[in-house]
């Protein structure tokens, strides 16, 4: 039993380390993808988006698009400011 727990812990540690690094470095000057650009340049929704009860309301957010995919309401938009400001 002790060996199984040790192997499981080792496996989790290796999986965590494997997901942490490497990969190619992306340039900050790389052009954003078209979906992100469309969400950030669209006009604001005319009504209020359908968000779940208790969904956090953040100031300076502009919702630009809403659609339904099966049982899920997907809302797109953008925040004007830095992440720290949110």
mmCIF file of N, CA, C and O in Angstrom:
data_model
loop_
_atom_site.group_PDB
_atom_site.id
_atom_site.type_symbol
_atom_site.label_atom_id
_atom_site.label_comp_id
_atom_site.label_asym_id
_atom_site.label_seq_id
_atom_site.Cartn_x
_atom_site.Cartn_y
_atom_site.Cartn_z
ATOM 1 N N UNK A 1 0.820 -1.189 0.000
ATOM 2 C CA UNK A 1 0.000 0.000 0.000
ATOM 3 C C UNK A 1 0.862 1.249 0.000
ATOM 4 O O UNK A 1 0.550 2.220 -0.648
ATOM 5 N N UNK A 2 1.951 1.175 0.738
ATOM 6 C CA UNK A 2 2.850 2.317 0.828
ATOM 7 C C UNK A 2 3.515 2.596 -0.523
ATOM 8 O O UNK A 2 3.719 3.736 -0.897
ATOM 9 N N UNK A 3 3.822 1.523 -1.268
ATOM 10 C CA UNK A 3 4.438 1.686 -2.579
ATOM 11 C C UNK A 3 3.465 2.317 -3.566
ATOM 12 O O UNK A 3 3.857 3.139 -4.382
ATOM 13 N N UNK A 4 2.201 1.950 -3.497
ATOM 14 C CA UNK A 4 1.186 2.499 -4.389
ATOM 15 C C UNK A 4 1.045 3.995 -4.145
ATOM 16 O O UNK A 4 0.994 4.798 -5.078
ATOM 17 N N UNK A 5 0.990 4.390 -2.878
ATOM 18 C CA UNK A 5 0.871 5.811 -2.544
ATOM 19 C C UNK A 5 2.106 6.572 -3.021
ATOM 20 O O UNK A 5 2.002 7.682 -3.546
ATOM 21 N N UNK A 6 3.277 5.992 -2.864
ATOM 22 C CA UNK A 6 4.506 6.640 -3.318
ATOM 23 C C UNK A 6 4.548 6.795 -4.830
ATOM 24 O O UNK A 6 4.939 7.843 -5.352
ATOM 25 N N UNK A 7 4.107 5.770 -5.546
ATOM 26 C CA UNK A 7 4.070 5.851 -7.011
ATOM 27 C C UNK A 7 3.050 6.882 -7.478
ATOM 28 O O UNK A 7 3.295 7.616 -8.429
ATOM 29 N N UNK A 8 1.905 6.924 -6.814
ATOM 30 C CA UNK A 8 0.882 7.901 -7.181
ATOM 31 C C UNK A 8 1.400 9.315 -6.946
ATOM 32 O O UNK A 8 1.207 10.219 -7.783
ATOM 33 N N UNK A 9 2.059 9.556 -5.832
ATOM 34 C CA UNK A 9 2.618 10.865 -5.527
ATOM 35 C C UNK A 9 3.699 11.242 -6.534
ATOM 36 O O UNK A 9 3.734 12.381 -7.010
ATOM 37 N N UNK A 10 4.546 10.302 -6.883
ATOM 38 C CA UNK A 10 5.587 10.551 -7.878
ATOM 39 C C UNK A 10 4.962 10.879 -9.231
ATOM 40 O O UNK A 10 5.389 11.807 -9.923
ATOM 41 N N UNK A 11 3.923 10.149 -9.615
ATOM 42 C CA UNK A 11 3.245 10.404 -10.880
ATOM 43 C C UNK A 11 2.632 11.791 -10.925
ATOM 44 O O UNK A 11 2.722 12.498 -11.931
ATOM 45 N N UNK A 12 1.993 12.201 -9.830
ATOM 46 C CA UNK A 12 1.408 13.542 -9.773
ATOM 47 C C UNK A 12 2.475 14.625 -9.855
ATOM 48 O O UNK A 12 2.297 15.645 -10.516
ATOM 49 N N UNK A 13 3.589 14.407 -9.171
ATOM 50 C CA UNK A 13 4.672 15.390 -9.200
ATOM 51 C C UNK A 13 5.239 15.527 -10.608
ATOM 52 O O UNK A 13 5.494 16.633 -11.081
ATOM 53 N N UNK A 14 5.429 14.400 -11.299
ATOM 54 C CA UNK A 14 5.958 14.457 -12.662
ATOM 55 C C UNK A 14 4.972 15.120 -13.617
ATOM 56 O O UNK A 14 5.368 15.895 -14.496
ATOM 57 N N UNK A 15 3.701 14.848 -13.444
ATOM 58 C CA UNK A 15 2.689 15.475 -14.294
ATOM 59 C C UNK A 15 2.657 16.981 -14.068
ATOM 60 O O UNK A 15 2.546 17.764 -15.007
ATOM 61 N N UNK A 16 2.774 17.411 -12.819
ATOM 62 C CA UNK A 16 2.770 18.840 -12.513
ATOM 63 C C UNK A 16 4.002 19.523 -13.101
ATOM 64 O O UNK A 16 3.906 20.607 -13.673
ATOM 65 N N UNK A 17 5.152 18.895 -12.974
ATOM 66 C CA UNK A 17 6.370 19.479 -13.534
ATOM 67 C C UNK A 17 6.338 19.499 -15.052
ATOM 68 O O UNK A 17 6.817 20.440 -15.681
ATOM 69 N N UNK A 18 5.754 18.487 -15.652
ATOM 70 C CA UNK A 18 5.676 18.425 -17.107
ATOM 71 C C UNK A 18 4.796 19.522 -17.683
ATOM 72 O O UNK A 18 5.043 20.022 -18.769
ATOM 73 N N UNK A 19 3.781 19.926 -16.957
ATOM 74 C CA UNK A 19 2.877 20.949 -17.448
ATOM 75 C C UNK A 19 3.367 22.355 -17.191
ATOM 76 O O UNK A 19 2.771 23.320 -17.650
ATOM 77 N N UNK A 20 4.464 22.511 -16.475
ATOM 78 C CA UNK A 20 4.904 23.847 -16.061
ATOM 79 C C UNK A 20 5.822 24.561 -17.024
ATOM 80 O O UNK A 20 6.008 25.751 -16.905
ATOM 81 N N UNK A 21 6.433 23.901 -17.916
ATOM 82 C CA UNK A 21 7.455 24.642 -18.621
ATOM 83 C C UNK A 21 7.573 24.288 -20.059
ATOM 84 O O UNK A 21 6.722 23.632 -20.655
ATOM 85 N N UNK A 22 8.637 24.778 -20.595
ATOM 86 C CA UNK A 22 8.950 24.481 -21.975
ATOM 87 C C UNK A 22 8.052 25.215 -22.921
ATOM 88 O O UNK A 22 7.538 26.283 -22.647
ATOM 89 N N UNK A 23 7.862 24.602 -24.046
ATOM 90 C CA UNK A 23 7.036 25.243 -25.053
ATOM 91 C C UNK A 23 7.806 26.369 -25.709
ATOM 92 O O UNK A 23 8.867 26.774 -25.274
ATOM 93 N N UNK A 24 7.229 26.876 -26.753
ATOM 94 C CA UNK A 24 7.897 27.967 -27.435
ATOM 95 C C UNK A 24 7.510 29.287 -26.809
ATOM 96 O O UNK A 24 6.432 29.468 -26.286
ATOM 97 N N UNK A 25 8.431 30.206 -26.841
ATOM 98 C CA UNK A 25 8.178 31.540 -26.326
ATOM 99 C C UNK A 25 7.414 32.320 -27.390
ATOM 100 O O UNK A 25 7.746 32.289 -28.567
ATOM 101 N N UNK A 26 6.369 33.026 -26.961
ATOM 102 C CA UNK A 26 5.597 33.823 -27.905
ATOM 103 C C UNK A 26 6.002 35.277 -27.772
ATOM 104 O O UNK A 26 6.152 35.793 -26.676
ATOM 105 N N UNK A 27 6.125 35.914 -28.874
ATOM 106 C CA UNK A 27 6.473 37.320 -28.888
ATOM 107 C C UNK A 27 5.264 38.148 -28.479
ATOM 108 O O UNK A 27 4.134 37.854 -28.832
ATOM 109 N N UNK A 28 5.511 39.222 -27.722
ATOM 110 C CA UNK A 28 4.418 40.101 -27.330
ATOM 111 C C UNK A 28 3.862 40.845 -28.538
ATOM 112 O O UNK A 28 2.764 41.362 -28.496
ATOM 113 N N UNK A 29 4.627 40.897 -29.602
ATOM 114 C CA UNK A 29 4.196 41.606 -30.797
ATOM 115 C C UNK A 29 3.439 40.708 -31.764
ATOM 116 O O UNK A 29 3.034 41.147 -32.819
ATOM 117 N N UNK A 30 3.214 39.470 -31.373
ATOM 118 C CA UNK A 30 2.474 38.534 -32.220
ATOM 119 C C UNK A 30 1.035 39.009 -32.358
ATOM 120 O O UNK A 30 0.404 39.437 -31.396
ATOM 121 N N UNK A 31 0.506 38.946 -33.543
ATOM 122 C CA UNK A 31 -0.859 39.413 -33.790
ATOM 123 C C UNK A 31 -1.865 38.519 -33.067
ATOM 124 O O UNK A 31 -1.725 37.305 -33.066
ATOM 125 N N UNK A 32 -2.890 39.125 -32.434
ATOM 126 C CA UNK A 32 -3.908 38.305 -31.772
ATOM 127 C C UNK A 32 -4.744 37.559 -32.796
ATOM 128 O O UNK A 32 -4.846 37.962 -33.955
ATOM 129 N N UNK A 33 -5.382 36.480 -32.356
ATOM 130 C CA UNK A 33 -6.198 35.718 -33.295
ATOM 131 C C UNK A 33 -7.462 36.501 -33.636
ATOM 132 O O UNK A 33 -7.859 37.426 -32.938
ATOM 133 N N UNK A 34 -8.113 36.126 -34.708
ATOM 134 C CA UNK A 34 -9.249 36.893 -35.214
ATOM 135 C C UNK A 34 -10.442 36.864 -34.263
ATOM 136 O O UNK A 34 -11.190 37.839 -34.166
ATOM 137 N N UNK A 35 -10.655 35.763 -33.537
ATOM 138 C CA UNK A 35 -11.777 35.683 -32.597
ATOM 139 C C UNK A 35 -11.594 36.671 -31.449
ATOM 140 O O UNK A 35 -12.548 37.319 -31.023
ATOM 141 N N UNK A 36 -10.366 36.793 -30.960
ATOM 142 C CA UNK A 36 -10.105 37.739 -29.877
ATOM 143 C C UNK A 36 -10.267 39.169 -30.367
ATOM 144 O O UNK A 36 -10.827 40.012 -29.673
ATOM 145 N N UNK A 37 -9.817 39.444 -31.557
ATOM 146 C CA UNK A 37 -9.951 40.780 -32.113
ATOM 147 C C UNK A 37 -11.419 41.139 -32.304
ATOM 148 O O UNK A 37 -11.843 42.250 -31.990
ATOM 149 N N UNK A 38 -12.220 40.210 -32.799
ATOM 150 C CA UNK A 38 -13.641 40.470 -33.018
ATOM 151 C C UNK A 38 -14.359 40.751 -31.706
ATOM 152 O O UNK A 38 -15.218 41.632 -31.638
ATOM 153 N N UNK A 39 -14.025 40.022 -30.645
ATOM 154 C CA UNK A 39 -14.669 40.239 -29.347
ATOM 155 C C UNK A 39 -14.301 41.605 -28.781
ATOM 156 O O UNK A 39 -15.099 42.231 -28.097
ATOM 157 N N UNK A 40 -13.116 42.083 -29.076
ATOM 158 C CA UNK A 40 -12.642 43.344 -28.509
ATOM 159 C C UNK A 40 -13.013 44.560 -29.341
ATOM 160 O O UNK A 40 -12.847 45.681 -28.888
ATOM 161 N N UNK A 41 -13.483 44.366 -30.533
ATOM 162 C CA UNK A 41 -13.811 45.514 -31.374
ATOM 163 C C UNK A 41 -15.291 45.605 -31.691
ATOM 164 O O UNK A 41 -15.715 46.544 -32.350
ATOM 165 N N UNK A 42 -16.071 44.654 -31.248
ATOM 166 C CA UNK A 42 -17.503 44.657 -31.529
ATOM 167 C C UNK A 42 -18.226 45.741 -30.753
ATOM 168 O O UNK A 42 -17.733 46.279 -29.764
ATOM 169 N N UNK A 43 -19.432 46.064 -31.203
ATOM 170 C CA UNK A 43 -20.234 47.058 -30.497
ATOM 171 C C UNK A 43 -20.908 46.404 -29.295
ATOM 172 O O UNK A 43 -21.132 45.194 -29.258
ATOM 173 N N UNK A 44 -21.237 47.208 -28.314
ATOM 174 C CA UNK A 44 -21.823 46.712 -27.073
ATOM 175 C C UNK A 44 -23.212 46.136 -27.324
ATOM 176 O O UNK A 44 -23.938 46.591 -28.210
ATOM 177 N N UNK A 45 -23.585 45.133 -26.530
ATOM 178 C CA UNK A 45 -24.933 44.569 -26.595
ATOM 179 C C UNK A 45 -25.937 45.664 -26.251
ATOM 180 O O UNK A 45 -25.673 46.525 -25.408
ATOM 181 N N UNK A 46 -27.092 45.616 -26.873
ATOM 182 C CA UNK A 46 -28.102 46.626 -26.582
ATOM 183 C C UNK A 46 -28.821 46.344 -25.272
ATOM 184 O O UNK A 46 -29.294 47.257 -24.608
ATOM 185 N N UNK A 47 -28.928 45.102 -24.880
ATOM 186 C CA UNK A 47 -29.574 44.737 -23.616
ATOM 187 C C UNK A 47 -28.571 44.143 -22.652
ATOM 188 O O UNK A 47 -27.371 44.099 -22.919
ATOM 189 N N UNK A 48 -29.073 43.677 -21.525
ATOM 190 C CA UNK A 48 -28.210 43.028 -20.540
ATOM 191 C C UNK A 48 -27.960 41.587 -20.954
ATOM 192 O O UNK A 48 -28.868 40.917 -21.439
ATOM 193 N N UNK A 49 -26.733 41.088 -20.763
ATOM 194 C CA UNK A 49 -26.459 39.691 -21.100
ATOM 195 C C UNK A 49 -27.150 38.758 -20.115
ATOM 196 O O UNK A 49 -27.424 39.121 -18.969
ATOM 197 N N UNK A 50 -27.439 37.550 -20.571
ATOM 198 C CA UNK A 50 -28.022 36.525 -19.705
ATOM 199 C C UNK A 50 -26.889 35.822 -18.959
ATOM 200 O O UNK A 50 -26.262 34.915 -19.489
ATOM 201 N N UNK A 51 -26.641 36.263 -17.762
ATOM 202 C CA UNK A 51 -25.586 35.683 -16.937
ATOM 203 C C UNK A 51 -26.223 34.941 -15.764
ATOM 204 O O UNK A 51 -27.322 35.284 -15.335
ATOM 205 N N UNK A 52 -25.544 33.924 -15.233
ATOM 206 C CA UNK A 52 -26.089 33.181 -14.104
ATOM 207 C C UNK A 52 -26.266 34.084 -12.877
ATOM 208 O O UNK A 52 -25.537 35.063 -12.715
ATOM 209 N N UNK A 53 -27.221 33.731 -12.041
ATOM 210 C CA UNK A 53 -27.408 34.466 -10.790
ATOM 211 C C UNK A 53 -26.118 34.386 -9.982
ATOM 212 O O UNK A 53 -25.483 33.338 -9.898
ATOM 213 N N UNK A 54 -25.705 35.494 -9.430
ATOM 214 C CA UNK A 54 -24.487 35.522 -8.624
ATOM 215 C C UNK A 54 -23.212 35.688 -9.431
ATOM 216 O O UNK A 54 -22.118 35.672 -8.878
ATOM 217 N N UNK A 55 -23.325 35.829 -10.767
ATOM 218 C CA UNK A 55 -22.132 36.015 -11.581
ATOM 219 C C UNK A 55 -21.501 37.354 -11.210
ATOM 220 O O UNK A 55 -22.194 38.360 -11.081
ATOM 221 N N UNK A 56 -20.195 37.412 -11.010
ATOM 222 C CA UNK A 56 -19.557 38.659 -10.583
ATOM 223 C C UNK A 56 -19.735 39.762 -11.634
ATOM 224 O O UNK A 56 -19.529 39.539 -12.815
ATOM 225 N N UNK A 57 -20.130 40.919 -11.177
ATOM 226 C CA UNK A 57 -20.282 42.071 -12.055
ATOM 227 C C UNK A 57 -19.037 42.940 -11.900
ATOM 228 O O UNK A 57 -18.723 43.395 -10.805
ATOM 229 N N UNK A 58 -18.340 43.162 -12.983
ATOM 230 C CA UNK A 58 -17.098 43.925 -12.976
ATOM 231 C C UNK A 58 -17.344 45.226 -13.736
ATOM 232 O O UNK A 58 -17.928 45.224 -14.820
ATOM 233 N N UNK A 59 -16.913 46.333 -13.156
ATOM 234 C CA UNK A 59 -17.054 47.615 -13.829
ATOM 235 C C UNK A 59 -16.154 47.665 -15.056
ATOM 236 O O UNK A 59 -15.124 47.004 -15.124
ATOM 237 N N UNK A 60 -16.518 48.481 -16.012
ATOM 238 C CA UNK A 60 -15.742 48.731 -17.231
ATOM 239 C C UNK A 60 -15.665 47.515 -18.159
ATOM 240 O O UNK A 60 -14.718 47.382 -18.922
ATOM 241 N N UNK A 61 -16.651 46.620 -18.077
ATOM 242 C CA UNK A 61 -16.727 45.482 -18.985
ATOM 243 C C UNK A 61 -17.740 45.811 -20.066
ATOM 244 O O UNK A 61 -18.815 46.318 -19.786
ATOM 245 N N UNK A 62 -17.371 45.548 -21.309
ATOM 246 C CA UNK A 62 -18.285 45.732 -22.430
ATOM 247 C C UNK A 62 -18.576 44.361 -23.015
ATOM 248 O O UNK A 62 -17.667 43.679 -23.485
ATOM 249 N N UNK A 63 -19.834 43.932 -22.955
ATOM 250 C CA UNK A 63 -20.252 42.668 -23.542
ATOM 251 C C UNK A 63 -20.611 42.926 -24.998
ATOM 252 O O UNK A 63 -21.377 43.840 -25.305
ATOM 253 N N UNK A 64 -20.043 42.137 -25.904
ATOM 254 C CA UNK A 64 -20.210 42.405 -27.329
ATOM 255 C C UNK A 64 -21.018 41.356 -28.071
ATOM 256 O O UNK A 64 -21.539 41.640 -29.148
ATOM 257 N N UNK A 65 -21.131 40.156 -27.549
ATOM 258 C CA UNK A 65 -21.800 39.095 -28.278
ATOM 259 C C UNK A 65 -22.330 38.055 -27.304
ATOM 260 O O UNK A 65 -21.692 37.777 -26.294
ATOM 261 N N UNK A 66 -23.502 37.518 -27.613
ATOM 262 C CA UNK A 66 -24.050 36.430 -26.804
ATOM 263 C C UNK A 66 -24.693 35.416 -27.734
ATOM 264 O O UNK A 66 -25.359 35.780 -28.699
ATOM 265 N N UNK A 67 -24.461 34.138 -27.439
ATOM 266 C CA UNK A 67 -25.067 33.063 -28.225
ATOM 267 C C UNK A 67 -25.306 31.880 -27.302
ATOM 268 O O UNK A 67 -24.721 31.785 -26.228
ATOM 269 N N UNK A 68 -26.168 30.997 -27.739
ATOM 270 C CA UNK A 68 -26.488 29.804 -26.964
ATOM 271 C C UNK A 68 -25.936 28.586 -27.678
ATOM 272 O O UNK A 68 -26.166 28.395 -28.869
ATOM 273 N N UNK A 69 -25.162 27.785 -26.949
ATOM 274 C CA UNK A 69 -24.611 26.529 -27.455
ATOM 275 C C UNK A 69 -25.144 25.419 -26.565
ATOM 276 O O UNK A 69 -24.638 25.202 -25.466
ATOM 277 N N UNK A 70 -26.199 24.762 -27.024
ATOM 278 C CA UNK A 70 -26.828 23.729 -26.198
ATOM 279 C C UNK A 70 -27.406 24.365 -24.953
ATOM 280 O O UNK A 70 -28.107 25.368 -25.031
ATOM 281 N N UNK A 71 -27.062 23.857 -23.780
ATOM 282 C CA UNK A 71 -27.597 24.430 -22.545
ATOM 283 C C UNK A 71 -26.775 25.616 -22.014
ATOM 284 O O UNK A 71 -27.055 26.141 -20.953
ATOM 285 N N UNK A 72 -25.780 26.032 -22.772
ATOM 286 C CA UNK A 72 -24.843 27.045 -22.294
ATOM 287 C C UNK A 72 -25.038 28.370 -23.014
ATOM 288 O O UNK A 72 -25.130 28.420 -24.233
ATOM 289 N N UNK A 73 -25.093 29.466 -22.246
ATOM 290 C CA UNK A 73 -25.081 30.814 -22.816
ATOM 291 C C UNK A 73 -23.643 31.304 -22.811
ATOM 292 O O UNK A 73 -23.011 31.383 -21.757
ATOM 293 N N UNK A 74 -23.120 31.640 -23.988
ATOM 294 C CA UNK A 74 -21.746 32.118 -24.130
ATOM 295 C C UNK A 74 -21.802 33.623 -24.356
ATOM 296 O O UNK A 74 -22.481 34.093 -25.264
ATOM 297 N N UNK A 75 -21.102 34.372 -23.514
ATOM 298 C CA UNK A 75 -21.072 35.823 -23.616
ATOM 299 C C UNK A 75 -19.632 36.239 -23.856
ATOM 300 O O UNK A 75 -18.722 35.811 -23.159
ATOM 301 N N UNK A 76 -19.427 37.086 -24.874
ATOM 302 C CA UNK A 76 -18.093 37.593 -25.175
ATOM 303 C C UNK A 76 -18.053 39.076 -24.869
ATOM 304 O O UNK A 76 -19.073 39.762 -24.918
ATOM 305 N N UNK A 77 -16.874 39.568 -24.593
ATOM 306 C CA UNK A 77 -16.719 40.979 -24.323
ATOM 307 C C UNK A 77 -15.281 41.282 -23.962
ATOM 308 O O UNK A 77 -14.394 40.449 -24.134
ATOM 309 N N UNK A 78 -15.085 42.492 -23.463
ATOM 310 C CA UNK A 78 -13.729 42.882 -23.090
ATOM 311 C C UNK A 78 -13.768 43.814 -21.893
ATOM 312 O O UNK A 78 -14.788 44.403 -21.565
ATOM 313 N N UNK A 79 -12.643 43.909 -21.232
ATOM 314 C CA UNK A 79 -12.460 44.742 -20.055
ATOM 315 C C UNK A 79 -11.433 45.800 -20.400
ATOM 316 O O UNK A 79 -10.356 45.493 -20.905
ATOM 317 N N UNK A 80 -11.770 47.037 -20.138
ATOM 318 C CA UNK A 80 -10.822 48.123 -20.414
ATOM 319 C C UNK A 80 -10.016 48.394 -19.160
ATOM 320 O O UNK A 80 -10.521 48.983 -18.205
ATOM 321 N N UNK A 81 -8.785 47.956 -19.162
ATOM 322 C CA UNK A 81 -7.916 48.160 -18.022
ATOM 323 C C UNK A 81 -6.964 46.988 -17.865
ATOM 324 O O UNK A 81 -6.945 46.063 -18.669
ATOM 325 N N UNK A 82 -6.174 47.051 -16.824
ATOM 326 C CA UNK A 82 -5.232 45.993 -16.509
ATOM 327 C C UNK A 82 -5.903 44.924 -15.668
ATOM 328 O O UNK A 82 -6.930 45.169 -15.038
ATOM 329 N N UNK A 83 -5.309 43.763 -15.622
ATOM 330 C CA UNK A 83 -5.837 42.673 -14.825
ATOM 331 C C UNK A 83 -5.905 43.070 -13.356
ATOM 332 O O UNK A 83 -6.841 42.726 -12.644
ATOM 333 N N UNK A 84 -4.934 43.827 -12.902
ATOM 334 C CA UNK A 84 -4.923 44.282 -11.495
ATOM 335 C C UNK A 84 -6.121 45.160 -11.200
ATOM 336 O O UNK A 84 -6.622 45.190 -10.089
ATOM 337 N N UNK A 85 -6.595 45.914 -12.208
ATOM 338 C CA UNK A 85 -7.749 46.795 -12.018
ATOM 339 C C UNK A 85 -9.048 46.020 -11.871
ATOM 340 O O UNK A 85 -10.001 46.529 -11.301
ATOM 341 N N UNK A 86 -9.090 44.818 -12.417
ATOM 342 C CA UNK A 86 -10.326 44.026 -12.364
ATOM 343 C C UNK A 86 -10.537 43.567 -10.949
ATOM 344 O O UNK A 86 -11.574 43.437 -10.449
#
